[in-house]
């Protein structure tokens, strides 16, 4: 279902990841964790509806890992402009 929506979903979007039972709310973008070396993930999120419980409970995932989108977060011109900047930073705007 995520093919219908381009990267990057607005903050606050609620998704279900492949192989997951709990939903996740997107809270940030382009996160790198020392645990995964040089890998940069498309998104960081927290469990929904619990929210951010502690920094070590964040979930890192890529757009391709999204199985289903339950809600799209708030989007305005500022968010759309920022999403375009993210695409340029990651080379997606050249596709």
PDB file of N, CA and C in Angstrom:
ATOM      1  N   UNK A   1       0.819  -1.205   0.000  1.00  0.00           N
ATOM      2  CA  UNK A   1       0.000   0.000   0.000  1.00  0.00           C
ATOM      3  C   UNK A   1       0.859   1.263   0.000  1.00  0.00           C
ATOM      4  N   UNK A   2       2.093   1.175   0.459  1.00  0.00           N
ATOM      5  CA  UNK A   2       2.918   2.371   0.547  1.00  0.00           C
ATOM      6  C   UNK A   2       3.373   2.886  -0.810  1.00  0.00           C
ATOM      7  N   UNK A   3       3.221   2.100  -1.883  1.00  0.00           N
ATOM      8  CA  UNK A   3       3.624   2.562  -3.203  1.00  0.00           C
ATOM      9  C   UNK A   3       2.779   3.753  -3.657  1.00  0.00           C
ATOM     10  N   UNK A   4       1.565   3.857  -3.128  1.00  0.00           N
ATOM     11  CA  UNK A   4       0.674   4.949  -3.495  1.00  0.00           C
ATOM     12  C   UNK A   4       1.208   6.289  -2.995  1.00  0.00           C
ATOM     13  N   UNK A   5       1.960   6.262  -1.919  1.00  0.00           N
ATOM     14  CA  UNK A   5       2.480   7.480  -1.308  1.00  0.00           C
ATOM     15  C   UNK A   5       3.985   7.536  -1.478  1.00  0.00           C
ATOM     16  N   UNK A   6       4.460   8.697  -1.880  1.00  0.00           N
ATOM     17  CA  UNK A   6       5.892   8.895  -2.046  1.00  0.00           C
ATOM     18  C   UNK A   6       6.545   9.068  -0.688  1.00  0.00           C
ATOM     19  N   UNK A   7       7.867   8.859  -0.672  1.00  0.00           N
ATOM     20  CA  UNK A   7       8.622   9.274   0.493  1.00  0.00           C
ATOM     21  C   UNK A   7       8.485  10.788   0.540  1.00  0.00           C
ATOM     22  N   UNK A   8       8.455  11.428   1.502  1.00  0.00           N
ATOM     23  CA  UNK A   8       8.480  11.077   2.901  1.00  0.00           C
ATOM     24  C   UNK A   8       7.132  11.417   3.480  1.00  0.00           C
ATOM     25  N   UNK A   9       6.510  10.458   4.171  1.00  0.00           N
ATOM     26  CA  UNK A   9       5.202  10.701   4.773  1.00  0.00           C
ATOM     27  C   UNK A   9       5.329  11.791   5.833  1.00  0.00           C
ATOM     28  N   UNK A  10       4.287  12.593   6.018  1.00  0.00           N
ATOM     29  CA  UNK A  10       4.341  13.655   7.026  1.00  0.00           C
ATOM     30  C   UNK A  10       4.510  13.093   8.441  1.00  0.00           C
ATOM     31  N   UNK A  11       5.141  13.885   9.292  1.00  0.00           N
ATOM     32  CA  UNK A  11       5.233  13.521  10.704  1.00  0.00           C
ATOM     33  C   UNK A  11       3.833  13.284  11.245  1.00  0.00           C
ATOM     34  N   UNK A  12       3.720  12.333  12.147  1.00  0.00           N
ATOM     35  CA  UNK A  12       2.419  12.002  12.717  1.00  0.00           C
ATOM     36  C   UNK A  12       1.673  10.930  11.954  1.00  0.00           C
ATOM     37  N   UNK A  13       2.174  10.552  10.785  1.00  0.00           N
ATOM     38  CA  UNK A  13       1.531   9.467  10.032  1.00  0.00           C
ATOM     39  C   UNK A  13       1.636   8.177  10.839  1.00  0.00           C
ATOM     40  N   UNK A  14       0.585   7.370  10.773  1.00  0.00           N
ATOM     41  CA  UNK A  14       0.545   6.106  11.510  1.00  0.00           C
ATOM     42  C   UNK A  14       0.557   4.967  10.505  1.00  0.00           C
ATOM     43  N   UNK A  15       1.528   4.066  10.665  1.00  0.00           N
ATOM     44  CA  UNK A  15       1.729   2.978   9.711  1.00  0.00           C
ATOM     45  C   UNK A  15       1.877   1.644  10.438  1.00  0.00           C
ATOM     46  N   UNK A  16       1.690   0.582   9.681  1.00  0.00           N
ATOM     47  CA  UNK A  16       1.983  -0.766  10.156  1.00  0.00           C
ATOM     48  C   UNK A  16       3.132  -1.288   9.312  1.00  0.00           C
ATOM     49  N   UNK A  17       4.179  -1.744   9.970  1.00  0.00           N
ATOM     50  CA  UNK A  17       5.333  -2.272   9.252  1.00  0.00           C
ATOM     51  C   UNK A  17       5.113  -3.735   8.899  1.00  0.00           C
ATOM     52  N   UNK A  18       5.783  -4.184   7.871  1.00  0.00           N
ATOM     53  CA  UNK A  18       5.710  -5.599   7.489  1.00  0.00           C
ATOM     54  C   UNK A  18       6.150  -6.448   8.677  1.00  0.00           C
ATOM     55  N   UNK A  19       5.469  -7.564   8.889  1.00  0.00           N
ATOM     56  CA  UNK A  19       5.785  -8.504   9.967  1.00  0.00           C
ATOM     57  C   UNK A  19       5.512  -7.934  11.363  1.00  0.00           C
ATOM     58  N   UNK A  20       4.839  -6.794  11.478  1.00  0.00           N
ATOM     59  CA  UNK A  20       4.577  -6.183  12.790  1.00  0.00           C
ATOM     60  C   UNK A  20       3.124  -6.369  13.204  1.00  0.00           C
ATOM     61  N   UNK A  21       2.893  -6.268  14.502  1.00  0.00           N
ATOM     62  CA  UNK A  21       1.539  -6.353  15.044  1.00  0.00           C
ATOM     63  C   UNK A  21       1.061  -5.015  15.590  1.00  0.00           C
ATOM     64  N   UNK A  22       2.008  -4.130  15.956  1.00  0.00           N
ATOM     65  CA  UNK A  22       1.666  -2.820  16.505  1.00  0.00           C
ATOM     66  C   UNK A  22       1.936  -1.741  15.467  1.00  0.00           C
ATOM     67  N   UNK A  23       1.111  -0.711  15.497  1.00  0.00           N
ATOM     68  CA  UNK A  23       1.313   0.417  14.593  1.00  0.00           C
ATOM     69  C   UNK A  23       2.407   1.348  15.128  1.00  0.00           C
ATOM     70  N   UNK A  24       2.947   2.144  14.212  1.00  0.00           N
ATOM     71  CA  UNK A  24       4.036   3.067  14.512  1.00  0.00           C
ATOM     72  C   UNK A  24       3.654   4.454  14.010  1.00  0.00           C
ATOM     73  N   UNK A  25       3.961   5.488  14.813  1.00  0.00           N
ATOM     74  CA  UNK A  25       3.748   6.871  14.390  1.00  0.00           C
ATOM     75  C   UNK A  25       5.104   7.463  14.007  1.00  0.00           C
ATOM     76  N   UNK A  26       5.170   8.054  12.827  1.00  0.00           N
ATOM     77  CA  UNK A  26       6.417   8.647  12.330  1.00  0.00           C
ATOM     78  C   UNK A  26       6.712   9.932  13.096  1.00  0.00           C
ATOM     79  N   UNK A  27       7.960  10.009  13.630  1.00  0.00           N
ATOM     80  CA  UNK A  27       8.358  11.176  14.421  1.00  0.00           C
ATOM     81  C   UNK A  27       9.587  11.889  13.864  1.00  0.00           C
ATOM     82  N   UNK A  28      10.232  11.325  12.838  1.00  0.00           N
ATOM     83  CA  UNK A  28      11.415  11.971  12.285  1.00  0.00           C
ATOM     84  C   UNK A  28      11.896  11.286  11.019  1.00  0.00           C
ATOM     85  N   UNK A  29      12.949  11.875  10.432  1.00  0.00           N
ATOM     86  CA  UNK A  29      13.465  11.426   9.142  1.00  0.00           C
ATOM     87  C   UNK A  29      14.981  11.254   9.169  1.00  0.00           C
ATOM     88  N   UNK A  30      15.467  10.418   8.260  1.00  0.00           N
ATOM     89  CA  UNK A  30      16.892  10.251   7.961  1.00  0.00           C
ATOM     90  C   UNK A  30      17.744  10.111   9.226  1.00  0.00           C
ATOM     91  N   UNK A  31      17.507   9.026   9.929  1.00  0.00           N
ATOM     92  CA  UNK A  31      18.175   8.760  11.196  1.00  0.00           C
ATOM     93  C   UNK A  31      19.249   7.693  11.006  1.00  0.00           C
ATOM     94  N   UNK A  32      20.387   7.949  11.622  1.00  0.00           N
ATOM     95  CA  UNK A  32      21.479   6.980  11.605  1.00  0.00           C
ATOM     96  C   UNK A  32      21.723   6.531  13.041  1.00  0.00           C
ATOM     97  N   UNK A  33      21.927   5.237  13.224  1.00  0.00           N
ATOM     98  CA  UNK A  33      22.187   4.687  14.550  1.00  0.00           C
ATOM     99  C   UNK A  33      23.515   3.951  14.531  1.00  0.00           C
ATOM    100  N   UNK A  34      24.372   4.182  15.532  1.00  0.00           N
ATOM    101  CA  UNK A  34      25.652   3.469  15.592  1.00  0.00           C
ATOM    102  C   UNK A  34      25.469   1.948  15.588  1.00  0.00           C
ATOM    103  N   UNK A  35      24.344   1.500  16.067  1.00  0.00           N
ATOM    104  CA  UNK A  35      24.035   0.071  16.121  1.00  0.00           C
ATOM    105  C   UNK A  35      24.016  -0.556  14.720  1.00  0.00           C
ATOM    106  N   UNK A  36      23.702   0.255  13.701  1.00  0.00           N
ATOM    107  CA  UNK A  36      23.583  -0.249  12.331  1.00  0.00           C
ATOM    108  C   UNK A  36      24.681   0.285  11.411  1.00  0.00           C
ATOM    109  N   UNK A  37      25.752   0.782  11.969  1.00  0.00           N
ATOM    110  CA  UNK A  37      26.870   1.275  11.170  1.00  0.00           C
ATOM    111  C   UNK A  37      26.517   2.543  10.413  1.00  0.00           C
ATOM    112  N   UNK A  38      26.795   2.541   9.108  1.00  0.00           N
ATOM    113  CA  UNK A  38      26.591   3.727   8.272  1.00  0.00           C
ATOM    114  C   UNK A  38      25.171   3.851   7.728  1.00  0.00           C
ATOM    115  N   UNK A  39      24.327   2.872   7.964  1.00  0.00           N
ATOM    116  CA  UNK A  39      22.960   2.860   7.416  1.00  0.00           C
ATOM    117  C   UNK A  39      22.170   4.066   7.914  1.00  0.00           C
ATOM    118  N   UNK A  40      21.508   4.740   6.985  1.00  0.00           N
ATOM    119  CA  UNK A  40      20.600   5.846   7.311  1.00  0.00           C
ATOM    120  C   UNK A  40      19.190   5.375   6.983  1.00  0.00           C
ATOM    121  N   UNK A  41      18.319   5.424   7.969  1.00  0.00           N
ATOM    122  CA  UNK A  41      16.943   4.981   7.795  1.00  0.00           C
ATOM    123  C   UNK A  41      16.065   6.146   7.347  1.00  0.00           C
ATOM    124  N   UNK A  42      15.043   5.843   6.556  1.00  0.00           N
ATOM    125  CA  UNK A  42      14.119   6.877   6.081  1.00  0.00           C
ATOM    126  C   UNK A  42      13.365   7.534   7.230  1.00  0.00           C
ATOM    127  N   UNK A  43      12.968   6.725   8.208  1.00  0.00           N
ATOM    128  CA  UNK A  43      12.090   7.212   9.272  1.00  0.00           C
ATOM    129  C   UNK A  43      12.545   6.751  10.650  1.00  0.00           C
ATOM    130  N   UNK A  44      12.125   7.501  11.648  1.00  0.00           N
ATOM    131  CA  UNK A  44      12.161   7.072  13.048  1.00  0.00           C
ATOM    132  C   UNK A  44      10.736   7.224  13.554  1.00  0.00           C
ATOM    133  N   UNK A  45      10.328   6.308  14.399  1.00  0.00           N
ATOM    134  CA  UNK A  45       8.964   6.365  14.910  1.00  0.00           C
ATOM    135  C   UNK A  45       8.862   5.799  16.307  1.00  0.00           C
ATOM    136  N   UNK A  46       7.664   5.897  16.849  1.00  0.00           N
ATOM    137  CA  UNK A  46       7.368   5.358  18.168  1.00  0.00           C
ATOM    138  C   UNK A  46       6.103   4.520  18.066  1.00  0.00           C
ATOM    139  N   UNK A  47       5.902   3.649  19.032  1.00  0.00           N
ATOM    140  CA  UNK A  47       4.702   2.826  19.033  1.00  0.00           C
ATOM    141  C   UNK A  47       3.468   3.701  19.166  1.00  0.00           C
ATOM    142  N   UNK A  48       2.431   3.314  18.478  1.00  0.00           N
ATOM    143  CA  UNK A  48       1.153   4.015  18.546  1.00  0.00           C
ATOM    144  C   UNK A  48       0.163   3.091  19.244  1.00  0.00           C
ATOM    145  N   UNK A  49      -0.572   3.541  20.220  1.00  0.00           N
ATOM    146  CA  UNK A  49      -0.781   4.913  20.671  1.00  0.00           C
ATOM    147  C   UNK A  49       0.107   5.343  21.837  1.00  0.00           C
ATOM    148  N   UNK A  50       1.070   4.524  22.238  1.00  0.00           N
ATOM    149  CA  UNK A  50       1.869   4.819  23.425  1.00  0.00           C
ATOM    150  C   UNK A  50       2.687   6.105  23.312  1.00  0.00           C
ATOM    151  N   UNK A  51       3.223   6.379  22.135  1.00  0.00           N
ATOM    152  CA  UNK A  51       4.058   7.556  21.954  1.00  0.00           C
ATOM    153  C   UNK A  51       5.490   7.293  22.396  1.00  0.00           C
ATOM    154  N   UNK A  52       6.266   8.356  22.511  1.00  0.00           N
ATOM    155  CA  UNK A  52       7.672   8.238  22.900  1.00  0.00           C
ATOM    156  C   UNK A  52       7.738   7.909  24.386  1.00  0.00           C
ATOM    157  N   UNK A  53       8.251   6.730  24.690  1.00  0.00           N
ATOM    158  CA  UNK A  53       8.389   6.295  26.078  1.00  0.00           C
ATOM    159  C   UNK A  53       9.807   6.583  26.562  1.00  0.00           C
ATOM    160  N   UNK A  54      10.790   6.269  25.735  1.00  0.00           N
ATOM    161  CA  UNK A  54      12.188   6.598  26.007  1.00  0.00           C
ATOM    162  C   UNK A  54      12.951   6.555  24.686  1.00  0.00           C
ATOM    163  N   UNK A  55      14.088   7.242  24.647  1.00  0.00           N
ATOM    164  CA  UNK A  55      14.837   7.351  23.388  1.00  0.00           C
ATOM    165  C   UNK A  55      15.309   5.998  22.868  1.00  0.00           C
ATOM    166  N   UNK A  56      15.500   5.022  23.744  1.00  0.00           N
ATOM    167  CA  UNK A  56      15.973   3.717  23.281  1.00  0.00           C
ATOM    168  C   UNK A  56      14.848   2.817  22.780  1.00  0.00           C
ATOM    169  N   UNK A  57      13.632   3.318  22.776  1.00  0.00           N
ATOM    170  CA  UNK A  57      12.485   2.560  22.262  1.00  0.00           C
ATOM    171  C   UNK A  57      12.053   3.026  20.874  1.00  0.00           C
ATOM    172  N   UNK A  58      12.822   3.943  20.272  1.00  0.00           N
ATOM    173  CA  UNK A  58      12.509   4.406  18.922  1.00  0.00           C
ATOM    174  C   UNK A  58      12.666   3.269  17.922  1.00  0.00           C
ATOM    175  N   UNK A  59      11.862   3.304  16.882  1.00  0.00           N
ATOM    176  CA  UNK A  59      11.936   2.311  15.815  1.00  0.00           C
ATOM    177  C   UNK A  59      12.484   2.981  14.566  1.00  0.00           C
ATOM    178  N   UNK A  60      13.486   2.379  13.955  1.00  0.00           N
ATOM    179  CA  UNK A  60      14.079   2.894  12.725  1.00  0.00           C
ATOM    180  C   UNK A  60      13.632   2.002  11.583  1.00  0.00           C
ATOM    181  N   UNK A  61      13.162   2.629  10.487  1.00  0.00           N
ATOM    182  CA  UNK A  61      12.671   1.830   9.368  1.00  0.00           C
ATOM    183  C   UNK A  61      12.715   2.627   8.074  1.00  0.00           C
ATOM    184  N   UNK A  62      12.615   1.897   6.975  1.00  0.00           N
ATOM    185  CA  UNK A  62      12.611   2.500   5.643  1.00  0.00           C
ATOM    186  C   UNK A  62      11.203   2.481   5.056  1.00  0.00           C
ATOM    187  N   UNK A  63      10.999   3.305   4.052  1.00  0.00           N
ATOM    188  CA  UNK A  63       9.688   3.401   3.404  1.00  0.00           C
ATOM    189  C   UNK A  63       9.231   2.043   2.875  1.00  0.00           C
ATOM    190  N   UNK A  64      10.153   1.263   2.360  1.00  0.00           N
ATOM    191  CA  UNK A  64       9.819  -0.052   1.799  1.00  0.00           C
ATOM    192  C   UNK A  64       9.330  -1.033   2.861  1.00  0.00           C
ATOM    193  N   UNK A  65       9.587  -0.738   4.134  1.00  0.00           N
ATOM    194  CA  UNK A  65       9.159  -1.611   5.232  1.00  0.00           C
ATOM    195  C   UNK A  65       7.706  -1.392   5.627  1.00  0.00           C
ATOM    196  N   UNK A  66       7.066  -0.359   5.091  1.00  0.00           N
ATOM    197  CA  UNK A  66       5.678  -0.045   5.449  1.00  0.00           C
ATOM    198  C   UNK A  66       4.742  -0.999   4.714  1.00  0.00           C
ATOM    199  N   UNK A  67       3.905  -1.658   5.491  1.00  0.00           N
ATOM    200  CA  UNK A  67       2.913  -2.581   4.926  1.00  0.00           C
ATOM    201  C   UNK A  67       1.586  -1.872   4.674  1.00  0.00           C
ATOM    202  N   UNK A  68       1.170  -1.033   5.635  1.00  0.00           N
ATOM    203  CA  UNK A  68      -0.128  -0.361   5.523  1.00  0.00           C
ATOM    204  C   UNK A  68      -0.048   1.015   6.170  1.00  0.00           C
ATOM    205  N   UNK A  69      -0.739   1.964   5.577  1.00  0.00           N
ATOM    206  CA  UNK A  69      -0.816   3.319   6.123  1.00  0.00           C
ATOM    207  C   UNK A  69      -2.207   3.503   6.711  1.00  0.00           C
ATOM    208  N   UNK A  70      -2.263   3.837   8.000  1.00  0.00           N
ATOM    209  CA  UNK A  70      -3.541   4.030   8.679  1.00  0.00           C
ATOM    210  C   UNK A  70      -3.967   5.493   8.701  1.00  0.00           C
ATOM    211  N   UNK A  71      -3.005   6.401   8.803  1.00  0.00           N
ATOM    212  CA  UNK A  71      -3.323   7.831   8.852  1.00  0.00           C
ATOM    213  C   UNK A  71      -2.146   8.618   8.299  1.00  0.00           C
ATOM    214  N   UNK A  72      -2.455   9.652   7.562  1.00  0.00           N
ATOM    215  CA  UNK A  72      -1.437  10.558   7.035  1.00  0.00           C
ATOM    216  C   UNK A  72      -1.375  11.764   7.963  1.00  0.00           C
ATOM    217  N   UNK A  73      -0.173  12.110   8.420  1.00  0.00           N
ATOM    218  CA  UNK A  73       0.009  13.253   9.309  1.00  0.00           C
ATOM    219  C   UNK A  73      -0.313  14.577   8.628  1.00  0.00           C
ATOM    220  N   UNK A  74      -0.299  15.631   9.419  1.00  0.00           N
ATOM    221  CA  UNK A  74      -0.613  16.974   8.929  1.00  0.00           C
ATOM    222  C   UNK A  74       0.378  17.390   7.843  1.00  0.00           C
ATOM    223  N   UNK A  75      -0.149  17.927   6.772  1.00  0.00           N
ATOM    224  CA  UNK A  75       0.685  18.354   5.661  1.00  0.00           C
ATOM    225  C   UNK A  75       0.234  19.724   5.172  1.00  0.00           C
ATOM    226  N   UNK A  76       1.188  20.628   5.050  1.00  0.00           N
ATOM    227  CA  UNK A  76       0.922  21.942   4.476  1.00  0.00           C
ATOM    228  C   UNK A  76       2.076  22.261   3.522  1.00  0.00           C
ATOM    229  N   UNK A  77       2.127  23.482   3.027  1.00  0.00           N
ATOM    230  CA  UNK A  77       3.180  23.845   2.076  1.00  0.00           C
ATOM    231  C   UNK A  77       4.574  23.686   2.681  1.00  0.00           C
ATOM    232  N   UNK A  78       4.715  24.030   3.958  1.00  0.00           N
ATOM    233  CA  UNK A  78       6.017  23.917   4.618  1.00  0.00           C
ATOM    234  C   UNK A  78       6.473  22.453   4.681  1.00  0.00           C
ATOM    235  N   UNK A  79       5.558  21.558   5.007  1.00  0.00           N
ATOM    236  CA  UNK A  79       5.891  20.134   5.075  1.00  0.00           C
ATOM    237  C   UNK A  79       6.248  19.607   3.691  1.00  0.00           C
ATOM    238  N   UNK A  80       5.485  19.999   2.684  1.00  0.00           N
ATOM    239  CA  UNK A  80       5.752  19.535   1.320  1.00  0.00           C
ATOM    240  C   UNK A  80       7.116  20.022   0.831  1.00  0.00           C
ATOM    241  N   UNK A  81       7.451  21.260   1.171  1.00  0.00           N
ATOM    242  CA  UNK A  81       8.753  21.816   0.799  1.00  0.00           C
ATOM    243  C   UNK A  81       9.877  21.042   1.496  1.00  0.00           C
ATOM    244  N   UNK A  82       9.672  20.715   2.763  1.00  0.00           N
ATOM    245  CA  UNK A  82      10.677  19.955   3.507  1.00  0.00           C
ATOM    246  C   UNK A  82      10.842  18.551   2.925  1.00  0.00           C
ATOM    247  N   UNK A  83       9.744  17.916   2.547  1.00  0.00           N
ATOM    248  CA  UNK A  83       9.813  16.585   1.933  1.00  0.00           C
ATOM    249  C   UNK A  83      10.625  16.644   0.638  1.00  0.00           C
ATOM    250  N   UNK A  84      10.464  17.710  -0.126  1.00  0.00           N
ATOM    251  CA  UNK A  84      11.253  17.869  -1.355  1.00  0.00           C
ATOM    252  C   UNK A  84      12.737  18.022  -1.031  1.00  0.00           C
ATOM    253  N   UNK A  85      13.062  18.748   0.053  1.00  0.00           N
ATOM    254  CA  UNK A  85      14.461  18.877   0.473  1.00  0.00           C
ATOM    255  C   UNK A  85      15.034  17.516   0.852  1.00  0.00           C
ATOM    256  N   UNK A  86      14.238  16.724   1.560  1.00  0.00           N
ATOM    257  CA  UNK A  86      14.687  15.382   1.938  1.00  0.00           C
ATOM    258  C   UNK A  86      14.965  14.540   0.699  1.00  0.00           C
ATOM    259  N   UNK A  87      14.089  14.638  -0.285  1.00  0.00           N
ATOM    260  CA  UNK A  87      14.273  13.877  -1.527  1.00  0.00           C
ATOM    261  C   UNK A  87      15.559  14.299  -2.239  1.00  0.00           C
ATOM    262  N   UNK A  88      15.837  15.599  -2.252  1.00  0.00           N
ATOM    263  CA  UNK A  88      17.064  16.083  -2.886  1.00  0.00           C
ATOM    264  C   UNK A  88      18.288  15.589  -2.130  1.00  0.00           C
ATOM    265  N   UNK A  89      18.208  15.603  -0.794  1.00  0.00           N
ATOM    266  CA  UNK A  89      19.327  15.143   0.034  1.00  0.00           C
ATOM    267  C   UNK A  89      19.643  13.672  -0.216  1.00  0.00           C
ATOM    268  N   UNK A  90      18.622  12.889  -0.508  1.00  0.00           N
ATOM    269  CA  UNK A  90      18.812  11.447  -0.689  1.00  0.00           C
ATOM    270  C   UNK A  90      18.887  11.051  -2.159  1.00  0.00           C
ATOM    271  N   UNK A  91      18.807  12.026  -3.065  1.00  0.00           N
ATOM    272  CA  UNK A  91      18.919  11.735  -4.488  1.00  0.00           C
ATOM    273  C   UNK A  91      17.635  11.259  -5.139  1.00  0.00           C
ATOM    274  N   UNK A  92      16.530  11.277  -4.419  1.00  0.00           N
ATOM    275  CA  UNK A  92      15.264  10.811  -4.990  1.00  0.00           C
ATOM    276  C   UNK A  92      14.690  11.772  -6.016  1.00  0.00           C
ATOM    277  N   UNK A  93      15.033  13.046  -5.923  1.00  0.00           N
ATOM    278  CA  UNK A  93      14.455  14.025  -6.847  1.00  0.00           C
ATOM    279  C   UNK A  93      14.978  13.843  -8.264  1.00  0.00           C
ATOM    280  N   UNK A  94      16.060  13.089  -8.410  1.00  0.00           N
ATOM    281  CA  UNK A  94      16.653  12.884  -9.733  1.00  0.00           C
ATOM    282  C   UNK A  94      16.081  11.672 -10.445  1.00  0.00           C
ATOM    283  N   UNK A  95      15.204  10.931  -9.775  1.00  0.00           N
ATOM    284  CA  UNK A  95      14.624   9.727 -10.387  1.00  0.00           C
ATOM    285  C   UNK A  95      13.519  10.079 -11.345  1.00  0.00           C
TER     286      UNK A  95
END
